[in-house]
mmCIF file of C-alpha atoms in Angstrom:
data_model
loop_
_atom_site.group_PDB
_atom_site.id
_atom_site.type_symbol
_atom_site.label_atom_id
_atom_site.label_comp_id
_atom_site.label_asym_id
_atom_site.label_seq_id
_atom_site.Cartn_x
_atom_site.Cartn_y
_atom_site.Cartn_z
ATOM 1 C CA MET A 11 0.000 0.000 0.000
ATOM 2 C CA VAL A 12 1.182 3.560 -0.702
ATOM 3 C CA PRO A 13 2.745 4.918 2.560
ATOM 4 C CA ALA A 14 0.455 7.986 2.750
ATOM 5 C CA LEU A 15 -2.627 5.758 2.519
ATOM 6 C CA ALA A 16 -1.213 3.218 4.976
ATOM 7 C CA GLU A 17 -0.517 5.995 7.458
ATOM 8 C CA LEU A 18 -4.072 7.323 7.331
ATOM 9 C CA VAL A 19 -5.434 3.774 7.683
ATOM 10 C CA GLU A 20 -3.328 3.400 10.858
ATOM 11 C CA HIS A 21 -4.741 6.644 12.270
ATOM 12 C CA LEU A 22 -8.329 5.661 11.438
ATOM 13 C CA LYS A 23 -7.790 2.191 12.929
ATOM 14 C CA SER A 24 -6.757 3.795 16.194
ATOM 15 C CA LEU A 25 -10.305 5.113 16.651
ATOM 16 C CA PRO A 26 -12.647 3.070 18.845
ATOM 17 C CA GLY A 27 -14.860 0.669 16.904
ATOM 18 C CA ILE A 28 -12.987 1.090 13.627
ATOM 19 C CA GLY A 29 -11.147 -1.971 12.361
ATOM 20 C CA GLU A 30 -8.699 -2.496 9.512
ATOM 21 C CA ARG A 31 -11.349 -2.989 6.815
ATOM 22 C CA THR A 32 -13.477 -0.026 7.841
ATOM 23 C CA ALA A 33 -10.374 2.172 8.113
ATOM 24 C CA LEU A 34 -9.377 1.256 4.568
ATOM 25 C CA ARG A 35 -12.914 1.833 3.291
ATOM 26 C CA LEU A 36 -12.998 5.276 4.930
ATOM 27 C CA ALA A 37 -9.542 6.217 3.626
ATOM 28 C CA LEU A 38 -10.451 5.215 0.053
ATOM 29 C CA HIS A 39 -13.712 7.125 0.391
ATOM 30 C CA LEU A 40 -11.793 10.219 1.524
ATOM 31 C CA MET A 41 -9.405 9.903 -1.422
ATOM 32 C CA LYS A 42 -12.264 10.848 -3.737
ATOM 33 C CA ARG A 43 -12.730 14.194 -1.986
ATOM 34 C CA PRO A 44 -11.319 17.463 -3.335
ATOM 35 C CA GLU A 45 -8.185 18.912 -1.737
ATOM 36 C CA GLU A 46 -9.971 21.756 0.105
ATOM 37 C CA SER A 47 -12.418 19.321 1.719
ATOM 38 C CA LEU A 48 -9.534 17.135 2.944
ATOM 39 C CA ARG A 49 -7.670 20.158 4.246
ATOM 40 C CA ALA A 50 -10.745 21.350 6.178
ATOM 41 C CA PHE A 51 -11.206 17.868 7.686
ATOM 42 C CA GLY A 52 -7.505 17.613 8.581
ATOM 43 C CA ASP A 53 -7.493 21.080 10.112
ATOM 44 C CA ALA A 54 -10.609 20.257 12.148
ATOM 45 C CA ILE A 55 -8.778 17.322 13.734
ATOM 46 C CA THR A 56 -5.629 19.353 14.401
ATOM 47 C CA ALA A 57 -7.749 22.173 15.877
ATOM 48 C CA LEU A 58 -9.046 19.847 18.607
ATOM 49 C CA SER A 59 -5.803 20.412 20.487
ATOM 50 C CA LYS A 60 -6.922 24.021 20.998
ATOM 51 C CA LEU A 61 -9.932 22.856 23.024
ATOM 52 C CA SER A 62 -9.934 22.160 26.745
ATOM 53 C CA TYR A 63 -12.346 21.280 29.517
ATOM 54 C CA CYS A 64 -14.373 23.796 31.533
ATOM 55 C CA PRO A 65 -12.856 24.119 35.036
ATOM 56 C CA GLU A 66 -16.351 24.468 36.530
ATOM 57 C CA CYS A 67 -18.358 21.673 34.919
ATOM 58 C CA GLY A 68 -15.957 19.601 32.780
ATOM 59 C CA MET A 69 -17.646 20.413 29.455
ATOM 60 C CA VAL A 70 -15.628 20.973 26.274
ATOM 61 C CA THR A 71 -14.668 24.619 25.907
ATOM 62 C CA ALA A 72 -12.639 26.726 23.507
ATOM 63 C CA ASP A 73 -11.179 28.833 26.310
ATOM 64 C CA GLY A 74 -12.024 29.429 29.991
ATOM 65 C CA LEU A 75 -15.587 28.671 31.064
ATOM 66 C CA CYS A 76 -17.760 26.599 28.712
ATOM 67 C CA PRO A 77 -20.684 28.074 26.723
ATOM 68 C CA TYR A 78 -23.149 26.899 29.408
ATOM 69 C CA CYS A 79 -21.286 28.102 32.524
ATOM 70 C CA SER A 80 -20.567 31.476 30.913
ATOM 71 C CA ASP A 81 -24.133 32.036 29.664
ATOM 72 C CA PRO A 82 -25.838 34.567 32.014
ATOM 73 C CA ARG A 83 -29.286 33.532 30.719
ATOM 74 C CA ARG A 84 -28.957 30.058 32.208
ATOM 75 C CA ASP A 85 -30.272 29.259 35.679
ATOM 76 C CA SER A 86 -27.085 28.969 37.745
ATOM 77 C CA THR A 87 -28.991 27.806 40.841
ATOM 78 C CA ARG A 88 -29.521 24.358 39.289
ATOM 79 C CA ILE A 89 -26.796 21.848 38.456
ATOM 80 C CA CYS A 90 -27.563 18.682 36.530
ATOM 81 C CA VAL A 91 -24.982 15.962 37.283
ATOM 82 C CA VAL A 92 -24.263 13.623 34.365
ATOM 83 C CA GLU A 93 -21.766 10.929 33.475
ATOM 84 C CA SER A 94 -20.445 12.270 30.169
ATOM 85 C CA ILE A 95 -20.225 15.167 27.755
ATOM 86 C CA ARG A 96 -22.537 13.249 25.436
ATOM 87 C CA ASP A 97 -25.196 13.195 28.154
ATOM 88 C CA VAL A 98 -25.059 17.008 28.296
ATOM 89 C CA LEU A 99 -25.666 17.220 24.565
ATOM 90 C CA SER A 100 -28.545 14.726 24.814
ATOM 91 C CA ILE A 101 -30.224 16.760 27.546
ATOM 92 C CA GLU A 102 -29.578 20.009 25.640
ATOM 93 C CA SER A 103 -31.281 18.530 22.586
ATOM 94 C CA THR A 104 -34.513 18.175 24.590
ATOM 95 C CA GLY A 105 -34.663 21.941 25.174
ATOM 96 C CA ASP A 106 -36.304 21.217 28.552
ATOM 97 C CA TYR A 107 -33.431 22.236 30.836
ATOM 98 C CA LYS A 108 -31.922 25.675 31.250
ATOM 99 C CA GLY A 109 -29.669 25.147 34.272
ATOM 100 C CA LEU A 110 -25.965 24.302 34.428
ATOM 101 C CA TYR A 111 -24.243 20.932 34.277
ATOM 102 C CA HIS A 112 -21.597 18.951 36.033
ATOM 103 C CA ILE A 113 -19.809 16.121 34.236
ATOM 104 C CA LEU A 114 -18.429 13.327 36.404
ATOM 105 C CA GLY A 115 -16.468 11.754 33.562
ATOM 106 C CA GLY A 116 -17.606 8.248 34.467
ATOM 107 C CA VAL A 117 -19.488 6.155 36.995
ATOM 108 C CA ILE A 118 -18.232 4.215 39.980
ATOM 109 C CA SER A 119 -17.439 0.740 38.694
ATOM 110 C CA PRO A 120 -15.278 -1.433 40.956
ATOM 111 C CA LEU A 121 -15.070 -4.153 38.291
ATOM 112 C CA ASP A 122 -13.443 -1.666 35.896
ATOM 113 C CA GLY A 123 -11.289 -0.286 38.709
ATOM 114 C CA ILE A 124 -13.110 3.064 38.732
ATOM 115 C CA GLY A 125 -13.602 4.443 42.222
ATOM 116 C CA PRO A 126 -14.968 7.787 43.479
ATOM 117 C CA ALA A 127 -11.448 9.270 43.346
ATOM 118 C CA ASP A 128 -11.386 8.752 39.566
ATOM 119 C CA LEU A 129 -14.474 10.913 39.060
ATOM 120 C CA ASN A 130 -14.571 14.692 38.674
ATOM 121 C CA ILE A 131 -16.427 15.459 41.927
ATOM 122 C CA SER A 132 -14.555 18.131 43.913
ATOM 123 C CA PRO A 133 -15.378 21.063 41.543
ATOM 124 C CA LEU A 134 -19.069 20.163 42.076
ATOM 125 C CA LEU A 135 -18.694 20.342 45.854
ATOM 126 C CA GLU A 136 -16.869 23.670 45.552
ATOM 127 C CA ARG A 137 -19.724 25.125 43.533
ATOM 128 C CA ILE A 138 -22.265 23.830 46.044
ATOM 129 C CA CYS A 139 -20.223 25.224 48.976
ATOM 130 C CA SER A 140 -20.163 28.633 47.274
ATOM 131 C CA GLY A 141 -23.855 28.808 48.230
ATOM 132 C CA SER A 142 -25.467 29.846 44.941
ATOM 133 C CA VAL A 143 -26.814 26.368 44.124
ATOM 134 C CA SER A 144 -30.341 25.467 45.231
ATOM 135 C CA GLU A 145 -30.923 22.172 43.391
ATOM 136 C CA VAL A 146 -28.757 19.305 42.176
ATOM 137 C CA ILE A 147 -30.419 17.021 39.638
ATOM 138 C CA LEU A 148 -28.878 13.570 39.345
ATOM 139 C CA ALA A 149 -29.140 12.376 35.733
ATOM 140 C CA ILE A 150 -26.877 9.334 35.870
ATOM 141 C CA SER A 151 -28.186 6.263 34.089
ATOM 142 C CA ARG A 152 -26.421 2.940 33.341
ATOM 143 C CA GLY A 153 -28.133 0.629 35.805
ATOM 144 C CA LEU A 154 -26.529 -0.455 39.027
ATOM 145 C CA GLU A 155 -23.278 1.461 38.553
ATOM 146 C CA GLY A 156 -25.212 4.632 37.839
ATOM 147 C CA GLU A 157 -27.317 4.124 40.971
ATOM 148 C CA THR A 158 -24.231 3.531 43.081
ATOM 149 C CA THR A 159 -22.725 6.727 41.715
ATOM 150 C CA SER A 160 -25.945 8.713 42.286
ATOM 151 C CA PHE A 161 -26.076 7.438 45.851
ATOM 152 C CA TYR A 162 -22.431 8.354 46.466
ATOM 153 C CA VAL A 163 -22.819 11.866 45.057
ATOM 154 C CA ALA A 164 -26.088 12.416 46.933
ATOM 155 C CA LYS A 165 -24.429 11.399 50.244
ATOM 156 C CA LEU A 166 -21.658 13.923 49.620
ATOM 157 C CA ILE A 167 -24.080 16.720 48.801
ATOM 158 C CA ALA A 168 -26.660 15.959 51.495
ATOM 159 C CA PRO A 169 -24.952 17.954 54.319
ATOM 160 C CA HIS A 170 -25.040 21.101 52.160
ATOM 161 C CA ASN A 171 -28.441 22.693 52.201
ATOM 162 C CA VAL A 172 -29.498 21.918 48.591
ATOM 163 C CA GLU A 173 -32.446 20.093 47.119
ATOM 164 C CA ILE A 174 -31.397 16.802 45.513
ATOM 165 C CA SER A 175 -33.549 15.322 42.773
ATOM 166 C CA ALA A 176 -33.145 12.594 40.176
ATOM 167 C CA ILE A 177 -34.555 12.284 36.671
ATOM 168 C CA ALA A 178 -37.807 10.300 36.485
ATOM 169 C CA ARG A 179 -37.346 6.622 35.689
ATOM 170 C CA GLY A 180 -39.918 4.465 33.955
ATOM 171 C CA VAL A 181 -41.044 3.055 30.647
ATOM 172 C CA GLY A 182 -39.921 5.297 27.783
ATOM 173 C CA PHE A 183 -42.497 7.288 25.844
ATOM 174 C CA GLY A 184 -43.569 5.078 22.929
ATOM 175 C CA ASP A 185 -41.733 2.016 24.247
ATOM 176 C CA ASP A 186 -43.305 -1.385 23.819
ATOM 177 C CA LEU A 187 -43.879 -3.051 27.215
ATOM 178 C CA GLU A 188 -42.986 -6.362 25.615
ATOM 179 C CA TYR A 189 -39.465 -5.094 24.890
ATOM 180 C CA THR A 190 -38.928 -3.140 28.109
ATOM 181 C CA ASP A 191 -36.453 -4.782 30.482
ATOM 182 C CA SER A 192 -38.090 -6.311 33.539
ATOM 183 C CA VAL A 193 -36.256 -4.112 36.077
ATOM 184 C CA THR A 194 -37.489 -0.931 34.375
ATOM 185 C CA LEU A 195 -41.010 -2.319 33.983
ATOM 186 C CA GLY A 196 -41.170 -3.634 37.555
ATOM 187 C CA ARG A 197 -40.012 -0.313 38.989
ATOM 188 C CA ALA A 198 -42.410 1.583 36.741
ATOM 189 C CA ILE A 199 -45.300 -0.373 38.216
ATOM 190 C CA ILE A 200 -44.111 0.159 41.782
ATOM 191 C CA ALA A 201 -43.511 3.883 41.142
ATOM 192 C CA ARG A 202 -46.882 4.355 39.388
ATOM 193 C CA VAL A 203 -48.353 7.866 39.534
ATOM 194 C CA PRO A 204 -52.007 9.044 39.717
ATOM 195 C CA PHE A 205 -53.520 9.244 36.246
ATOM 196 C CA LYS A 206 -54.686 12.757 35.450
ATOM 197 C CA LEU A 207 -57.878 13.077 33.434
ATOM 198 C CA MET B 24 -21.526 22.682 21.350
ATOM 199 C CA VAL B 25 -18.186 24.479 20.918
ATOM 200 C CA PRO B 26 -17.828 25.381 17.192
ATOM 201 C CA ALA B 27 -14.483 23.565 16.740
ATOM 202 C CA LEU B 28 -15.997 20.355 18.092
ATOM 203 C CA ALA B 29 -19.197 20.772 16.085
ATOM 204 C CA GLU B 30 -17.148 21.231 12.921
ATOM 205 C CA LEU B 31 -15.189 18.027 13.439
ATOM 206 C CA VAL B 32 -18.420 16.152 14.213
ATOM 207 C CA GLU B 33 -19.814 17.366 10.864
ATOM 208 C CA HIS B 34 -16.703 16.114 9.040
ATOM 209 C CA LEU B 35 -16.820 12.725 10.767
ATOM 210 C CA LYS B 36 -20.563 12.416 10.068
ATOM 211 C CA SER B 37 -19.861 12.860 6.374
ATOM 212 C CA LEU B 38 -18.028 9.512 6.338
ATOM 213 C CA PRO B 39 -20.008 6.457 5.193
ATOM 214 C CA GLY B 40 -21.536 4.473 8.052
ATOM 215 C CA ILE B 41 -20.814 7.107 10.706
ATOM 216 C CA GLY B 42 -23.844 8.763 12.276
ATOM 217 C CA GLU B 43 -24.205 11.717 14.619
ATOM 218 C CA ARG B 44 -23.656 9.747 17.822
ATOM 219 C CA THR B 45 -20.623 7.853 16.573
ATOM 220 C CA ALA B 46 -19.134 11.069 15.174
ATOM 221 C CA LEU B 47 -19.492 12.739 18.559
ATOM 222 C CA ARG B 48 -18.025 9.727 20.347
ATOM 223 C CA LEU B 49 -15.020 9.718 17.990
ATOM 224 C CA ALA B 50 -14.495 13.490 18.318
ATOM 225 C CA LEU B 51 -14.570 13.318 22.132
ATOM 226 C CA HIS B 52 -12.195 10.359 22.010
ATOM 227 C CA LEU B 53 -9.796 12.358 19.815
ATOM 228 C CA MET B 54 -9.962 15.313 22.222
ATOM 229 C CA LYS B 55 -8.044 13.248 24.764
ATOM 230 C CA ARG B 56 -5.084 12.839 22.418
ATOM 231 C CA PRO B 57 -1.949 14.956 22.620
ATOM 232 C CA GLU B 58 -1.469 17.780 20.133
ATOM 233 C CA GLU B 59 1.235 16.027 18.053
ATOM 234 C CA SER B 60 -0.971 12.962 17.605
ATOM 235 C CA LEU B 61 -3.856 15.145 16.384
ATOM 236 C CA ARG B 62 -1.558 17.038 14.052
ATOM 237 C CA ALA B 63 -0.229 13.787 12.548
ATOM 238 C CA PHE B 64 -3.783 12.519 12.027
ATOM 239 C CA GLY B 65 -4.911 15.826 10.501
ATOM 240 C CA ASP B 66 -1.886 15.949 8.221
ATOM 241 C CA ALA B 67 -2.507 12.352 7.106
ATOM 242 C CA ILE B 68 -5.976 13.339 5.921
ATOM 243 C CA THR B 69 -4.749 16.484 4.171
ATOM 244 C CA ALA B 70 -1.934 14.475 2.533
ATOM 245 C CA LEU B 71 -4.495 12.264 0.751
ATOM 246 C CA SER B 72 -4.929 15.013 -1.829
ATOM 247 C CA LYS B 73 -1.344 14.319 -2.943
ATOM 248 C CA LEU B 74 -2.313 10.785 -3.984
ATOM 249 C CA SER B 75 -3.722 9.797 -7.348
ATOM 250 C CA TYR B 76 -4.644 6.676 -9.293
ATOM 251 C CA CYS B 77 -2.232 4.607 -11.383
ATOM 252 C CA PRO B 78 -2.870 5.286 -15.089
ATOM 253 C CA GLU B 79 -2.202 1.611 -15.871
ATOM 254 C CA CYS B 80 -4.205 -0.315 -13.292
ATOM 255 C CA GLY B 81 -6.238 2.216 -11.253
ATOM 256 C CA MET B 82 -4.487 1.479 -7.945
ATOM 257 C CA VAL B 83 -3.704 4.271 -5.474
ATOM 258 C CA THR B 84 -0.302 5.791 -6.158
ATOM 259 C CA ALA B 85 1.817 8.609 -4.796
ATOM 260 C CA ASP B 86 3.020 9.644 -8.240
ATOM 261 C CA GLY B 87 3.045 8.020 -11.699
ATOM 262 C CA LEU B 88 2.781 4.230 -11.817
ATOM 263 C CA CYS B 89 1.648 2.409 -8.660
ATOM 264 C CA PRO B 90 4.003 0.275 -6.519
ATOM 265 C CA TYR B 91 2.812 -2.897 -8.305
ATOM 266 C CA CYS B 92 3.009 -1.685 -11.910
ATOM 267 C CA SER B 93 6.443 -0.144 -11.290
ATOM 268 C CA ASP B 94 7.888 -3.201 -9.509
ATOM 269 C CA PRO B 95 10.163 -5.043 -11.955
ATOM 270 C CA ARG B 96 10.077 -8.191 -9.790
ATOM 271 C CA ARG B 97 6.376 -8.718 -10.482
ATOM 272 C CA ASP B 98 5.174 -10.919 -13.341
ATOM 273 C CA SER B 99 3.915 -8.398 -15.901
ATOM 274 C CA THR B 100 2.545 -11.118 -18.189
ATOM 275 C CA ARG B 101 -0.383 -11.734 -15.820
ATOM 276 C CA ILE B 102 -3.152 -9.268 -15.002
ATOM 277 C CA CYS B 103 -5.692 -9.965 -12.282
ATOM 278 C CA VAL B 104 -8.939 -8.049 -12.896
ATOM 279 C CA VAL B 105 -10.758 -6.984 -9.728
ATOM 280 C CA GLU B 106 -13.637 -4.745 -8.770
ATOM 281 C CA SER B 107 -11.946 -2.499 -6.210
ATOM 282 C CA ILE B 108 -8.723 -1.313 -4.609
ATOM 283 C CA ARG B 109 -9.701 -3.248 -1.504
ATOM 284 C CA ASP B 110 -9.793 -6.466 -3.539
ATOM 285 C CA VAL B 111 -6.168 -5.840 -4.573
ATOM 286 C CA LEU B 112 -5.128 -5.518 -0.943
ATOM 287 C CA SER B 113 -7.049 -8.680 -0.027
ATOM 288 C CA ILE B 114 -5.306 -10.666 -2.766
ATOM 289 C CA GLU B 115 -1.934 -9.148 -1.813
ATOM 290 C CA SER B 116 -2.450 -10.259 1.775
ATOM 291 C CA THR B 117 -2.597 -13.896 0.597
ATOM 292 C CA GLY B 118 0.955 -13.638 -0.783
ATOM 293 C CA ASP B 119 -0.085 -16.115 -3.504
ATOM 294 C CA TYR B 120 -0.076 -13.772 -6.478
ATOM 295 C CA LYS B 121 2.887 -11.946 -7.971
ATOM 296 C CA GLY B 122 1.374 -10.569 -11.177
ATOM 297 C CA LEU B 123 -0.159 -7.167 -11.892
ATOM 298 C CA TYR B 124 -3.690 -5.940 -11.326
ATOM 299 C CA HIS B 125 -6.442 -4.085 -13.079
ATOM 300 C CA ILE B 126 -9.133 -2.335 -11.081
ATOM 301 C CA LEU B 127 -12.501 -1.917 -12.792
ATOM 302 C CA GLY B 128 -13.835 0.441 -10.113
ATOM 303 C CA GLY B 129 -17.176 -1.340 -9.949
ATOM 304 C CA VAL B 130 -19.338 -4.050 -11.492
ATOM 305 C CA ILE B 131 -22.012 -3.808 -14.168
ATOM 306 C CA SER B 132 -25.252 -3.219 -12.313
ATOM 307 C CA PRO B 133 -28.188 -1.989 -14.415
ATOM 308 C CA LEU B 134 -30.330 -1.525 -11.299
ATOM 309 C CA ASP B 135 -27.777 0.963 -9.916
ATOM 310 C CA GLY B 136 -27.393 2.561 -13.339
ATOM 311 C CA ILE B 137 -23.816 1.269 -13.752
ATOM 312 C CA GLY B 138 -23.078 0.155 -17.295
ATOM 313 C CA PRO B 139 -19.839 -1.008 -18.964
ATOM 314 C CA ALA B 140 -19.045 2.619 -19.893
ATOM 315 C CA ASP B 141 -18.824 3.494 -16.195
ATOM 316 C CA LEU B 142 -16.066 0.953 -15.573
ATOM 317 C CA ASN B 143 -12.334 1.457 -16.048
ATOM 318 C CA ILE B 144 -11.878 -0.998 -18.931
ATOM 319 C CA SER B 145 -10.030 0.705 -21.813
ATOM 320 C CA PRO B 146 -6.600 0.865 -20.082
ATOM 321 C CA LEU B 147 -6.883 -2.919 -19.619
ATOM 322 C CA LEU B 148 -7.502 -3.441 -23.347
ATOM 323 C CA GLU B 149 -4.588 -1.151 -24.187
ATOM 324 C CA ARG B 150 -2.259 -3.216 -22.020
ATOM 325 C CA ILE B 151 -3.520 -6.433 -23.610
ATOM 326 C CA CYS B 152 -3.125 -4.990 -27.121
ATOM 327 C CA SER B 153 0.481 -4.058 -26.308
ATOM 328 C CA GLY B 154 1.158 -7.812 -26.505
ATOM 329 C CA SER B 155 3.072 -8.426 -23.286
ATOM 330 C CA VAL B 156 0.136 -10.010 -21.434
ATOM 331 C CA SER B 157 -0.291 -13.786 -21.573
ATOM 332 C CA GLU B 158 -3.018 -14.349 -18.934
ATOM 333 C CA VAL B 159 -5.953 -12.379 -17.568
ATOM 334 C CA ILE B 160 -7.353 -13.694 -14.284
ATOM 335 C CA LEU B 161 -10.916 -12.620 -13.539
ATOM 336 C CA ALA B 162 -11.315 -12.169 -9.768
ATOM 337 C CA ILE B 163 -14.678 -10.434 -9.660
ATOM 338 C CA SER B 164 -17.065 -11.698 -7.003
ATOM 339 C CA ARG B 165 -20.442 -10.281 -5.900
ATOM 340 C CA GLY B 166 -22.843 -12.843 -7.383
ATOM 341 C CA LEU B 167 -24.794 -12.204 -10.537
ATOM 342 C CA GLU B 168 -23.440 -8.698 -11.151
ATOM 343 C CA GLY B 169 -19.907 -9.975 -10.817
ATOM 344 C CA GLU B 170 -20.593 -12.802 -13.258
ATOM 345 C CA THR B 171 -22.145 -10.429 -15.763
ATOM 346 C CA THR B 172 -19.081 -8.207 -15.487
ATOM 347 C CA SER B 173 -16.680 -11.167 -15.819
ATOM 348 C CA PHE B 174 -18.569 -12.318 -18.899
ATOM 349 C CA TYR B 175 -18.486 -8.839 -20.425
ATOM 350 C CA VAL B 176 -14.749 -8.382 -19.813
ATOM 351 C CA ALA B 177 -13.984 -11.904 -21.079
ATOM 352 C CA LYS B 178 -15.898 -11.241 -24.318
ATOM 353 C CA LEU B 179 -13.866 -8.075 -24.895
ATOM 354 C CA ILE B 180 -10.565 -9.819 -24.241
ATOM 355 C CA ALA B 181 -11.326 -13.040 -26.121
ATOM 356 C CA PRO B 182 -10.257 -11.796 -29.588
ATOM 357 C CA HIS B 183 -6.789 -10.932 -28.254
ATOM 358 C CA ASN B 184 -4.637 -13.999 -27.972
ATOM 359 C CA VAL B 185 -4.505 -14.260 -24.133
ATOM 360 C CA GLU B 186 -5.453 -16.998 -21.715
ATOM 361 C CA ILE B 187 -8.512 -16.057 -19.648
ATOM 362 C CA SER B 188 -9.015 -17.672 -16.252
ATOM 363 C CA ALA B 189 -11.233 -17.055 -13.248
ATOM 364 C CA ILE B 190 -10.577 -17.613 -9.555
ATOM 365 C CA ALA B 191 -11.866 -20.961 -8.272
ATOM 366 C CA ARG B 192 -15.357 -20.832 -6.767
ATOM 367 C CA GLY B 193 -16.647 -23.191 -4.124
ATOM 368 C CA VAL B 194 -17.171 -23.670 -0.423
ATOM 369 C CA GLY B 195 -14.688 -21.578 1.566
ATOM 370 C CA PHE B 196 -11.902 -23.316 3.477
ATOM 371 C CA GLY B 197 -13.263 -23.993 6.972
ATOM 372 C CA ASP B 198 -16.807 -22.964 6.054
ATOM 373 C CA ASP B 199 -19.706 -24.865 7.536
ATOM 374 C CA LEU B 200 -21.861 -26.471 4.794
ATOM 375 C CA GLU B 201 -24.927 -25.706 6.904
ATOM 376 C CA TYR B 202 -24.243 -21.976 6.604
ATOM 377 C CA THR B 203 -23.070 -21.927 2.983
ATOM 378 C CA ASP B 204 -25.573 -20.338 0.602
ATOM 379 C CA SER B 205 -27.317 -22.857 -1.637
ATOM 380 C CA VAL B 206 -26.029 -21.377 -4.917
ATOM 381 C CA THR B 207 -22.407 -21.708 -3.783
ATOM 382 C CA LEU B 208 -22.992 -25.193 -2.393
ATOM 383 C CA GLY B 209 -24.921 -26.385 -5.467
ATOM 384 C CA ARG B 210 -22.229 -25.147 -7.816
ATOM 385 C CA ALA B 211 -19.507 -26.655 -5.631
ATOM 386 C CA ILE B 212 -21.135 -30.063 -6.032
ATOM 387 C CA ILE B 213 -21.523 -29.678 -9.797
ATOM 388 C CA ALA B 214 -17.931 -28.429 -10.148
ATOM 389 C CA ARG B 215 -16.494 -31.191 -7.932
ATOM 390 C CA VAL B 216 -12.874 -32.131 -8.571
ATOM 391 C CA PRO B 217 -11.092 -35.489 -8.287
ATOM 392 C CA PHE B 218 -9.932 -36.115 -4.733
ATOM 393 C CA LYS B 219 -6.182 -36.579 -4.566
ATOM 394 C CA LEU B 220 -4.914 -39.159 -2.095
#
């Protein structure tokens, strides 16, 4: 293989979930693109090194505070605690939340060797201690590990006079009961709510 | 989302088989890499524009003839006709072929609007007409469309005094008969060969 192509295949292969064949397919697909398109793509990858993480919440930022933490229109009395940056973007896409975020960067998972010390927790406590926060919303999913993490975070926050809530759990809107896992379905029945007419 | 991140996500999304979520996952994964690694990756993409296709066989090349066509140690009397660049690399990985290649760039597929005129065929005929070729090996798979294409190419080559062969078809080495498609299995029985003790 031509060295320049082989090199790109190696780079593409280094991405998670992309194997040798897919990497080659992608590289050959890219070869058909015009020079300016390739340059823009290449520059976009190189430009990532200019980004960093928000010191307050852990979100991706170009410089200093992230777009959420630095937005004065957002409700800074509420902090939604999530596992990952992707969770922030998922919640943002709903348009139903206007508060701030805090990204833990993972969940407690002893089997994977991830303990509380590996999570980004202290900046959250600092913000809570500063006194401007009135509610912390736990939005950590992922089953048992997520619950363990929620419990751990809640215990840490509890002594500080803030309301602690968690996102509602239950059967998804439009989900088929037949294909809903039994833990979710069982808990949804136990946690049933009055039907409003 | 930070513009620099959003831009890279758009570029990644433009690749075949990569959706919004995967693109975001890949971009966030890349963000963790050091600057020099990102620069090397970015440069590798930009460098693709320096590559072109071999005027003889259609393979990727840095400049002029491809590494196969310009290698004097290869048997230039044999040309293996394949559908794609990836097929060349697959055959090369076997180590069982030392001749040259010819890449058609597709197969005849009326349903997809691909006719013989859309394939890279004339450089193959030119090489055959030059007189140095003694054998053309048809290695075009992909079922009916591949057979149609093989038949079409063979008809074009037939008047020129060259041997025309096709790769052996049958049940793959190590394949389970139970999971072999019935066309392959049926033909393998019809085309049975004497068992050598």
